[in-house]
Each structure stands twice: as C-alpha cells, then as structure tokens.
Short mmCIF file of N, CA and C in Angstrom, two decimals:
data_model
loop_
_atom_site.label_atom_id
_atom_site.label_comp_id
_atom_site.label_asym_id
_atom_site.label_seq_id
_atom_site.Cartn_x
_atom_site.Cartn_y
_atom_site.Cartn_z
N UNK A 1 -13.73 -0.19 -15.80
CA UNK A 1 -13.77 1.20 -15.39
C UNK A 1 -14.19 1.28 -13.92
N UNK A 2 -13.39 2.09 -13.30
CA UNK A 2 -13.94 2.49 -11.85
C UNK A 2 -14.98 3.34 -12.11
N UNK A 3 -15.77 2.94 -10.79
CA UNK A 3 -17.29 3.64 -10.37
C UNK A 3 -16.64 4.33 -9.23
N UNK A 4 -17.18 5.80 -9.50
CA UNK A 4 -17.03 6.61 -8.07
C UNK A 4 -17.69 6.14 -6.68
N UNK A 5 -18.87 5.42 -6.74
CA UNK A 5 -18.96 4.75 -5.92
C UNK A 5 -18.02 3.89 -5.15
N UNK A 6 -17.11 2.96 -6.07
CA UNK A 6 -16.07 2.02 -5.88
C UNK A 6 -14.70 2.76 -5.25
N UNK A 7 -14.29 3.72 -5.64
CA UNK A 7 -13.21 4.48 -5.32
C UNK A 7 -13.55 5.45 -3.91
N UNK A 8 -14.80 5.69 -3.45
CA UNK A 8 -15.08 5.93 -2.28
C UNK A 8 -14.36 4.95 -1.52
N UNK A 9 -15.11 4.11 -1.48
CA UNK A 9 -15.00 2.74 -0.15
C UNK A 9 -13.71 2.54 -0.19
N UNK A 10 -12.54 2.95 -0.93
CA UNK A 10 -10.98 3.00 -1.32
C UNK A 10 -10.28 4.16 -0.49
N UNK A 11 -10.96 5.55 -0.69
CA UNK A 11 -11.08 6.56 0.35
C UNK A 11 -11.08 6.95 1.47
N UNK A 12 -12.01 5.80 1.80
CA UNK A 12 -12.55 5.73 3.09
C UNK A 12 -11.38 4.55 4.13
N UNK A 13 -11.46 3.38 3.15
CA UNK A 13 -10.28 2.30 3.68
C UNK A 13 -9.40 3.01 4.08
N UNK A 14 -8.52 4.19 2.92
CA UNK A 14 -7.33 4.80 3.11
C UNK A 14 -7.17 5.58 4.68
N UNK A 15 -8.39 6.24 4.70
CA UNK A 15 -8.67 7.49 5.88
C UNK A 15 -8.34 6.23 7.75
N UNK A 16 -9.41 5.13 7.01
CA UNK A 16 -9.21 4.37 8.40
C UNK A 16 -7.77 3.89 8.64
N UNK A 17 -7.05 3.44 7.74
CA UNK A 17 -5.61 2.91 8.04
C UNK A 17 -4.81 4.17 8.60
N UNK A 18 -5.12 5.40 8.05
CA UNK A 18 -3.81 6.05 8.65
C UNK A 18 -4.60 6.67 9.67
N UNK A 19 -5.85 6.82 10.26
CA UNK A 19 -6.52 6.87 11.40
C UNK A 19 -5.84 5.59 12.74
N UNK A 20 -5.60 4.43 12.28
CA UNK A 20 -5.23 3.53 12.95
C UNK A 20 -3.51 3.57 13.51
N UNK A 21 -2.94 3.87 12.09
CA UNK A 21 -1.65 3.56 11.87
C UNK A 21 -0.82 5.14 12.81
N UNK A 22 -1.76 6.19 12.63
CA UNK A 22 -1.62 7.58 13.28
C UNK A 22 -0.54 8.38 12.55
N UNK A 23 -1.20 8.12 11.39
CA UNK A 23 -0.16 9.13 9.73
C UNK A 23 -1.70 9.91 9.26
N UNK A 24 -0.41 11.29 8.92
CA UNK A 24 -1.98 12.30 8.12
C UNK A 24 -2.96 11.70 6.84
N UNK A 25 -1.88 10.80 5.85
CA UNK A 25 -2.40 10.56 5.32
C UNK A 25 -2.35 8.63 4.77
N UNK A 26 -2.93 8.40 4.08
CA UNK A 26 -2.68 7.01 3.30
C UNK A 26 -2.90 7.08 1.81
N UNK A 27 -2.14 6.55 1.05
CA UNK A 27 -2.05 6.12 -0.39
C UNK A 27 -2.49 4.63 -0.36
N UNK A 28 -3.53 4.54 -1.02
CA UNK A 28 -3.75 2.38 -1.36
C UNK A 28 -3.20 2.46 -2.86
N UNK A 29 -2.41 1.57 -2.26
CA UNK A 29 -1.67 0.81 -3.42
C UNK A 29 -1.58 -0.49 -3.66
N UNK A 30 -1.41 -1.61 -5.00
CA UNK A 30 -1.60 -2.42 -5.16
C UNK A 30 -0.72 -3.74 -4.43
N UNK A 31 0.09 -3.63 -4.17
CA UNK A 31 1.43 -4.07 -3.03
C UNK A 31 2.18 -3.77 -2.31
N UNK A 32 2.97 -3.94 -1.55
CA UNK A 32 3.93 -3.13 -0.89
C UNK A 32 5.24 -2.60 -2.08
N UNK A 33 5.58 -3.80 -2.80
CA UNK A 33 6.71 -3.67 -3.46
C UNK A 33 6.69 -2.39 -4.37
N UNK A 34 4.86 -2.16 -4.78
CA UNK A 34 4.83 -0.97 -5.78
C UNK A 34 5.02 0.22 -4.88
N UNK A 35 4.62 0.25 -3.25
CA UNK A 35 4.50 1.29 -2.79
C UNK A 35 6.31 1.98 -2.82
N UNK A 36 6.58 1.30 -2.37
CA UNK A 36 7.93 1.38 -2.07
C UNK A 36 8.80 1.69 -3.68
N UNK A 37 8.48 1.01 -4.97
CA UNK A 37 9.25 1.52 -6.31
C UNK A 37 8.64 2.87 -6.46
N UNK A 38 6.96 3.31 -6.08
CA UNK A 38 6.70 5.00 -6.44
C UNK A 38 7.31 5.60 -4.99
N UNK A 39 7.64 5.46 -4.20
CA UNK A 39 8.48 6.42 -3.06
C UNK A 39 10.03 6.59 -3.74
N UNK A 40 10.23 5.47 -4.07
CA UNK A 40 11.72 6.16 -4.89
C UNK A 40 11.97 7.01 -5.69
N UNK A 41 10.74 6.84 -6.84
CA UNK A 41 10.23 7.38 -7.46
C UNK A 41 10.03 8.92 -7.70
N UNK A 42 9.34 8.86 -6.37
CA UNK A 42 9.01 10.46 -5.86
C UNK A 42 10.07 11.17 -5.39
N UNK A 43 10.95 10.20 -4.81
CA UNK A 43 12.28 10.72 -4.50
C UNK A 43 13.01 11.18 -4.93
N UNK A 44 13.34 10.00 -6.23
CA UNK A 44 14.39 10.60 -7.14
C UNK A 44 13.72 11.61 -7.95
N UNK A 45 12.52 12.40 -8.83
CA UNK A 45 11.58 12.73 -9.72
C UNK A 45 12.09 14.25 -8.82
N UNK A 46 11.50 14.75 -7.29
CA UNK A 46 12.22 15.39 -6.93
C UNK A 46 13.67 16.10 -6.40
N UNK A 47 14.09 15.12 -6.83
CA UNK A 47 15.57 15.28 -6.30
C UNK A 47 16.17 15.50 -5.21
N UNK A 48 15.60 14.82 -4.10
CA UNK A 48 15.61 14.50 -2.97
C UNK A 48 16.35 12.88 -2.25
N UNK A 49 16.77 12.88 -3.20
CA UNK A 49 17.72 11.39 -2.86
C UNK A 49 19.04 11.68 -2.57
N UNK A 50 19.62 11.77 -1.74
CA UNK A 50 21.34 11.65 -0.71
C UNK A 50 22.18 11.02 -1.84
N UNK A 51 21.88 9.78 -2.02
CA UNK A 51 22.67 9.31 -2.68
C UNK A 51 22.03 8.34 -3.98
N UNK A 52 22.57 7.65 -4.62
CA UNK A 52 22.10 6.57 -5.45
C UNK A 52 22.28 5.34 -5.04
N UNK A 53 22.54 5.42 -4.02
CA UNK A 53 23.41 4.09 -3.21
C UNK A 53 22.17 4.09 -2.10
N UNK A 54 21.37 3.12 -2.28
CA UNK A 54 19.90 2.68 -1.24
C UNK A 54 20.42 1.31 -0.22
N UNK A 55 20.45 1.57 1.33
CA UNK A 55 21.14 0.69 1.84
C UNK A 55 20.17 -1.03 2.35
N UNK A 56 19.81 -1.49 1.97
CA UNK A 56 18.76 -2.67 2.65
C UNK A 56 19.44 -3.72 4.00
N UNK A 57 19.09 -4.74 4.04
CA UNK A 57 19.45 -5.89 4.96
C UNK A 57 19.27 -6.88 3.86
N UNK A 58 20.64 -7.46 4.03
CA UNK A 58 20.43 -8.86 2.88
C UNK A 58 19.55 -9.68 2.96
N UNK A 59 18.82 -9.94 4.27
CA UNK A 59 17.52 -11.02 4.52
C UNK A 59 16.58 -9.74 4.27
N UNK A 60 15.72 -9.53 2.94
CA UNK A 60 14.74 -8.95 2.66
C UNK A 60 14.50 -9.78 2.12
N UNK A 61 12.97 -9.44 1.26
CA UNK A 61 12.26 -9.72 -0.03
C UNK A 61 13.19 -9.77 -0.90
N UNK A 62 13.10 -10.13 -1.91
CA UNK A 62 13.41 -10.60 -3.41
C UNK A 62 13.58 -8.97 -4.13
N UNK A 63 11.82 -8.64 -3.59
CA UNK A 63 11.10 -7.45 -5.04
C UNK A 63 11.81 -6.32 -4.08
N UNK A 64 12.33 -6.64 -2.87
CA UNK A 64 12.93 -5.08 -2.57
C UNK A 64 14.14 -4.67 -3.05
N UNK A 65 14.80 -4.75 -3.49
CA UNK A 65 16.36 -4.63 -4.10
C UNK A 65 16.22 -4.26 -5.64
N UNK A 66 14.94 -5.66 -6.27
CA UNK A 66 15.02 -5.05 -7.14
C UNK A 66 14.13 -3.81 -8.06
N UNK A 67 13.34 -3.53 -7.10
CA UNK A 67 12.70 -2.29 -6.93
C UNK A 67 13.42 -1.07 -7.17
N UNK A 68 14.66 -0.91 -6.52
CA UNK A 68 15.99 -0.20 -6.26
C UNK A 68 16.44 -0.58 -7.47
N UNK A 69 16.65 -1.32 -8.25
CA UNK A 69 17.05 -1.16 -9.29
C UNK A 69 16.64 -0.78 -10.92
N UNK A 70 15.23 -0.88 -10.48
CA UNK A 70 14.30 -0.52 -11.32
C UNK A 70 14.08 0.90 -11.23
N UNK A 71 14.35 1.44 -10.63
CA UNK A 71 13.72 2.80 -9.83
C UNK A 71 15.76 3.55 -10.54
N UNK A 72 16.60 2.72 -11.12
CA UNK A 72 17.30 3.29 -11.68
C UNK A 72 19.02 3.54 -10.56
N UNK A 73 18.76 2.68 -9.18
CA UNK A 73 19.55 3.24 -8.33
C UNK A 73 20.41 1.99 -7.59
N UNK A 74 21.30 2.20 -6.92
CA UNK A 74 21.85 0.68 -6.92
C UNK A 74 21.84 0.11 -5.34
N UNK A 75 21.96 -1.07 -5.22
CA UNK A 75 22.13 -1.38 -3.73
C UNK A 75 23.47 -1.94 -2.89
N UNK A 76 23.22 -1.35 -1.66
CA UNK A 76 24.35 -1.90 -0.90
C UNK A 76 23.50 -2.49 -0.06
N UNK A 77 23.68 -3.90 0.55
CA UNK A 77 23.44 -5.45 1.46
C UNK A 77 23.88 -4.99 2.91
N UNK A 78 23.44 -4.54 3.70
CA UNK A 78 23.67 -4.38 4.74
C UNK A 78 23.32 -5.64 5.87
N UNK A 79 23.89 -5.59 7.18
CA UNK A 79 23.90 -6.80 8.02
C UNK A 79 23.18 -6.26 9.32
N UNK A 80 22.39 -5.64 9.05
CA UNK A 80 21.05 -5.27 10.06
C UNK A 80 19.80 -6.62 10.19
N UNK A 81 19.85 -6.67 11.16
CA UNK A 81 18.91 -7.27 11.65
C UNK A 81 17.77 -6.75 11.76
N UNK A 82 16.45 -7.02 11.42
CA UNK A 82 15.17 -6.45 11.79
C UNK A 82 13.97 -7.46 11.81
N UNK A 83 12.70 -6.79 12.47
CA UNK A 83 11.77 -6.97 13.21
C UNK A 83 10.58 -6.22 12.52
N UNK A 84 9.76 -6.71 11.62
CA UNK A 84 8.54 -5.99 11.17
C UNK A 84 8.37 -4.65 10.25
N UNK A 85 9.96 -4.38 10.34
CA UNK A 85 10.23 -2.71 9.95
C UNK A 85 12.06 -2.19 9.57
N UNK A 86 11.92 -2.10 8.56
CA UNK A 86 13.71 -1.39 8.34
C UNK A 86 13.06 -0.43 7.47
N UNK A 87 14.27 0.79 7.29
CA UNK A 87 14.19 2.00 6.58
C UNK A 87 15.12 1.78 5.52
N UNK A 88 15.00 2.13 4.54
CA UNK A 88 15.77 1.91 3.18
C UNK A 88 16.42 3.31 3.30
N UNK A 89 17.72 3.13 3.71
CA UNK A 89 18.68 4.77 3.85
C UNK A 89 19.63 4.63 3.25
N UNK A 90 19.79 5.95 2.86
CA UNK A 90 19.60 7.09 3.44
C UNK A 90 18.12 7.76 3.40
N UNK A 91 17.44 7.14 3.05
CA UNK A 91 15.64 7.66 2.57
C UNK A 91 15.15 7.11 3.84
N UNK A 92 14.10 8.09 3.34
CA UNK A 92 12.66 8.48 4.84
C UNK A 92 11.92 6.92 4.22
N UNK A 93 12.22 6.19 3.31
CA UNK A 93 11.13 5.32 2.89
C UNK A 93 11.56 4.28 4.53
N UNK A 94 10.26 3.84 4.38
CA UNK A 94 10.71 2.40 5.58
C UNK A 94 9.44 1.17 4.94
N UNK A 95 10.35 0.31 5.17
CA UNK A 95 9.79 -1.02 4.77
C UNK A 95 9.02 -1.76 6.05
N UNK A 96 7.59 -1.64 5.62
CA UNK A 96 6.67 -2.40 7.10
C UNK A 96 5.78 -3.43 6.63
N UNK A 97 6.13 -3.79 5.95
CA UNK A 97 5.28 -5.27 5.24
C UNK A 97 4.91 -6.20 6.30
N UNK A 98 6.12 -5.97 7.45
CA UNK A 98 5.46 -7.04 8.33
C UNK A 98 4.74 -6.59 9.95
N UNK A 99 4.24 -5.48 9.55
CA UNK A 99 4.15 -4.32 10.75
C UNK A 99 2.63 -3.95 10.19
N UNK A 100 1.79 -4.46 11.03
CA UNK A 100 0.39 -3.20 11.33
C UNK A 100 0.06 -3.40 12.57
N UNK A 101 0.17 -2.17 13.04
CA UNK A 101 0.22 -1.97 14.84
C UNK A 101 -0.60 -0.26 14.93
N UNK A 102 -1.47 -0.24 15.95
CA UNK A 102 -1.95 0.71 16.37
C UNK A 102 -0.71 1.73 16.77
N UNK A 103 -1.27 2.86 16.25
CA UNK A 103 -0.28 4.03 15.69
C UNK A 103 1.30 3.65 15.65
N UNK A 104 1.39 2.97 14.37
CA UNK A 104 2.82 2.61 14.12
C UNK A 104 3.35 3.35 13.21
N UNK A 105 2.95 4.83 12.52
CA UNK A 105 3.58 5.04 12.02
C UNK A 105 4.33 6.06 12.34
N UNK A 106 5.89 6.47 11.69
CA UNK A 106 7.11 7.42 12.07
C UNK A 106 6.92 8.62 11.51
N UNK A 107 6.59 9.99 12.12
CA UNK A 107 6.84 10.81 11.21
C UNK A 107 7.55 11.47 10.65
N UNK A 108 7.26 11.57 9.17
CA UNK A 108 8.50 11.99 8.19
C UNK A 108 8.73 11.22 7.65
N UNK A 109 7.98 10.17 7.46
CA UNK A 109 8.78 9.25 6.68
C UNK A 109 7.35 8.21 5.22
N UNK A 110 8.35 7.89 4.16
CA UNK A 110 6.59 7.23 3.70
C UNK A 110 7.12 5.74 3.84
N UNK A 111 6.09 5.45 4.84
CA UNK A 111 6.19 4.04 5.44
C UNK A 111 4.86 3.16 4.94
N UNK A 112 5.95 1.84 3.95
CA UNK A 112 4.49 1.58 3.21
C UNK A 112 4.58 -0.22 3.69
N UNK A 113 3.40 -0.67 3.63
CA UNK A 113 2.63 -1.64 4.36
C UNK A 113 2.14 -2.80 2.96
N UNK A 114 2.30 -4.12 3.53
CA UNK A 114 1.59 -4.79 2.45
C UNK A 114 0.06 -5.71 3.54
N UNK A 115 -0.66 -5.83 2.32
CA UNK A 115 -1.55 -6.60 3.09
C UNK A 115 -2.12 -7.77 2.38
N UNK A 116 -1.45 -8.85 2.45
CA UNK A 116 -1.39 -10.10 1.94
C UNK A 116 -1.81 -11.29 2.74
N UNK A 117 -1.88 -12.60 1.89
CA UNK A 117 -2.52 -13.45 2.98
C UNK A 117 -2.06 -14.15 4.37
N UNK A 118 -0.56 -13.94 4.14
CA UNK A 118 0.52 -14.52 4.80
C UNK A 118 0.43 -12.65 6.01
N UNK A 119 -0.01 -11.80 5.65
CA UNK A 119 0.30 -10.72 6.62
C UNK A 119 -0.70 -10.25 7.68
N UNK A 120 -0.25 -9.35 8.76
CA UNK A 120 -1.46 -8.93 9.53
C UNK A 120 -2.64 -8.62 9.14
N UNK A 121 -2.82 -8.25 8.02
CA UNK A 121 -4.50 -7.55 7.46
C UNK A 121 -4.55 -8.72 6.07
N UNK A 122 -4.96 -9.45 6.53
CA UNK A 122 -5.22 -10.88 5.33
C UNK A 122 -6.77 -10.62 4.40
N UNK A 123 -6.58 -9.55 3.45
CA UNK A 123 -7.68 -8.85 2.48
C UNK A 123 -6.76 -9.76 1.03
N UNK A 124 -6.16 -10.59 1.33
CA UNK A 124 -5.51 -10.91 -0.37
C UNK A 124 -4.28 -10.06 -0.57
N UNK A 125 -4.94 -9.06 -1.21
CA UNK A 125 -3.39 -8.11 -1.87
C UNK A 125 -3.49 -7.14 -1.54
N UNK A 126 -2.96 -6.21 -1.17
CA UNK A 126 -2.84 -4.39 -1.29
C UNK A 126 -1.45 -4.06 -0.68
N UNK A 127 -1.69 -2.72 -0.33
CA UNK A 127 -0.55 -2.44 0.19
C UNK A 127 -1.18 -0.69 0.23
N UNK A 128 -0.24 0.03 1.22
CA UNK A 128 -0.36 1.30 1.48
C UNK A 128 0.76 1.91 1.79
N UNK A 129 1.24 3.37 1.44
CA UNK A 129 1.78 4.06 1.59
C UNK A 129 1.33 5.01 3.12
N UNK A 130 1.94 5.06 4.12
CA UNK A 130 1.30 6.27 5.39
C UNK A 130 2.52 7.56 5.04
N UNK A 131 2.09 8.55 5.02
CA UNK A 131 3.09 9.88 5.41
C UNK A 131 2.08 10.71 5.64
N UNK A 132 2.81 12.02 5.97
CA UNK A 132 2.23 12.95 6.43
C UNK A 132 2.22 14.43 5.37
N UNK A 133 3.00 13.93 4.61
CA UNK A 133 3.15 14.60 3.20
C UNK A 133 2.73 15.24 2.17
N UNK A 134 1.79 15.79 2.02
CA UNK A 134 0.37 16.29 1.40
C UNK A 134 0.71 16.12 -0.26
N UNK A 135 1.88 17.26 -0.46
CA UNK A 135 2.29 17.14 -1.61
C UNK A 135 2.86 15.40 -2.24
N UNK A 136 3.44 15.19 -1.36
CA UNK A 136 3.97 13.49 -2.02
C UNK A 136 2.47 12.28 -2.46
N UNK A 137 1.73 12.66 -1.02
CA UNK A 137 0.43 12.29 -1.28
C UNK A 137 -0.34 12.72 -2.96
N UNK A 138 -0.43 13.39 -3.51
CA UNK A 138 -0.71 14.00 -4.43
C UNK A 138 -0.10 13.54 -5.76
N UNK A 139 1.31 13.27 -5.61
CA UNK A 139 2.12 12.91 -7.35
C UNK A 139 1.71 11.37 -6.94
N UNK A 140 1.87 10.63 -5.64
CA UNK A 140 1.58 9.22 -5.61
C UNK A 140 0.32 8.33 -5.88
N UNK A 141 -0.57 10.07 -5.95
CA UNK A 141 -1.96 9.27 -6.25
C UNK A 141 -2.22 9.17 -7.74
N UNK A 142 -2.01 9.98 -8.32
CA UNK A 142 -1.41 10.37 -9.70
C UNK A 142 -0.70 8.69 -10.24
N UNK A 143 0.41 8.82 -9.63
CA UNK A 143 1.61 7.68 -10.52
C UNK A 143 1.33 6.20 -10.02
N UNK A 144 0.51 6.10 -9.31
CA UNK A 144 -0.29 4.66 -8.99
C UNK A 144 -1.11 4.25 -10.21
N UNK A 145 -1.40 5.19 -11.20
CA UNK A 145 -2.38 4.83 -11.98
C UNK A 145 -1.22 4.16 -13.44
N UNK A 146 0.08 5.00 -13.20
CA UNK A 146 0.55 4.58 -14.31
C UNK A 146 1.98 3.81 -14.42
N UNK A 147 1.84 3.74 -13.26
CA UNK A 147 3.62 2.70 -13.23
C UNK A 147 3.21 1.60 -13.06
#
C-alpha cells in the first residue's frame, strides 16, 4: 500500500521534471512504453485520433509498435531518421526516451520520457508523461493505476 507520505516525494519529482523539461504538467509513470500505450489510450477513449493508422520509424524500440497494437490500432514503418525524439503521427504523442534536456518540451503535445539505466536520468525505471493538458493529466493519473 502507498503511504501519502510516499506519493508526495512522487508529486514533487513530477512538479521538478516538468519545471525542468518547461511543460505545465508531468504524469510519473512506470516506463516510457506504458506512457506512450495510456496516451493512445487517451486518444483513442476520446476520440481524438485522425486515423488508426499510427506512423513510427522502423529503427524504434520493439515495445513501441507494439504498444500501437495493443492500444487496438495499426502501424505504418516509416523511413525517418531521428535523434532523441520522433512524434508518433498523426498524434501530438512524441517519443523522447532518449531526450532529457533543459526545457525540451513541445507544446501541445504528450511527450513521454523513459528513465532507465542505459538513459539520461539513470534512477533504474520510470518514465513520464510532460503536457500541458490539465484534463488529459487527470484520466492519465487515474489509468496509470489500472492498465
């Protein structure tokens, strides 16, 4: 069981990353890969998705594609090249797993972050969601507990 005590210092982590990252808000989440399956999530749940067709770069992760497919939606392999950061489009989501940089984040968009041992913020595991989104902030804090 969480201690309110414990979920402070979680609070507080959140407030400093998107203080750093220069997003209104932050979601901590347990990986990047989860941040990124509840943004689809939220996407599709509101019905705010363009298409069902989510575009990536064939040199990704493994868990990003099939995230996209879990999330119920299919992928097209695109031949983009990238650097620390691609956007999964037609969606505001952007993939920064390999990106933590003083005010790096885009607004409008939920740009989520992993923090692993192999990554810039070497804490083990997490990951974060940045937007500016109040309401998205809100169902994501919610559906972290149960997806």
């Amino acid at each position: 069981m969480i201690r309110y005590e414990d979920w402070e210092c979680v609070t507080k982590f959140e407030e400093s990353v998107a203080q750093y990252a220069g997003s209104k808000y932050a979601v901590a989440m347990d990986c990047c890969t989860h941040s990124i399956f509840l943004c689809l999530q939220y996407l599709k749940f509101h019905d705010l998705l363009a298409s069902d067709v989510i575009e990536v770069p064939k040199y990704t992760y493994i868990s990003v594609p099939s995230m996209i497919v879990n999330a119920g939606l299919k992928i097209k392999f695109t031949d983009e090249k990238w650097v620390g950061r691609y956007q999964l489009k037609p969606t505001v989501i952007v993939d920064a797993a390999h990106r933590f940089t003083k005010d790096m984040y885009e607004p409008g968009t939920y740009y989520c972050l992993s923090f692993a041992t192999k990554k810039r913020l070497k804490i083990g595991k997490g990951g974060m969601i940045l937007t500016d989104d109040k309401d998205a902030v809100e169902w994501l804090q919610q559906a972290r507990y149960v997806h």
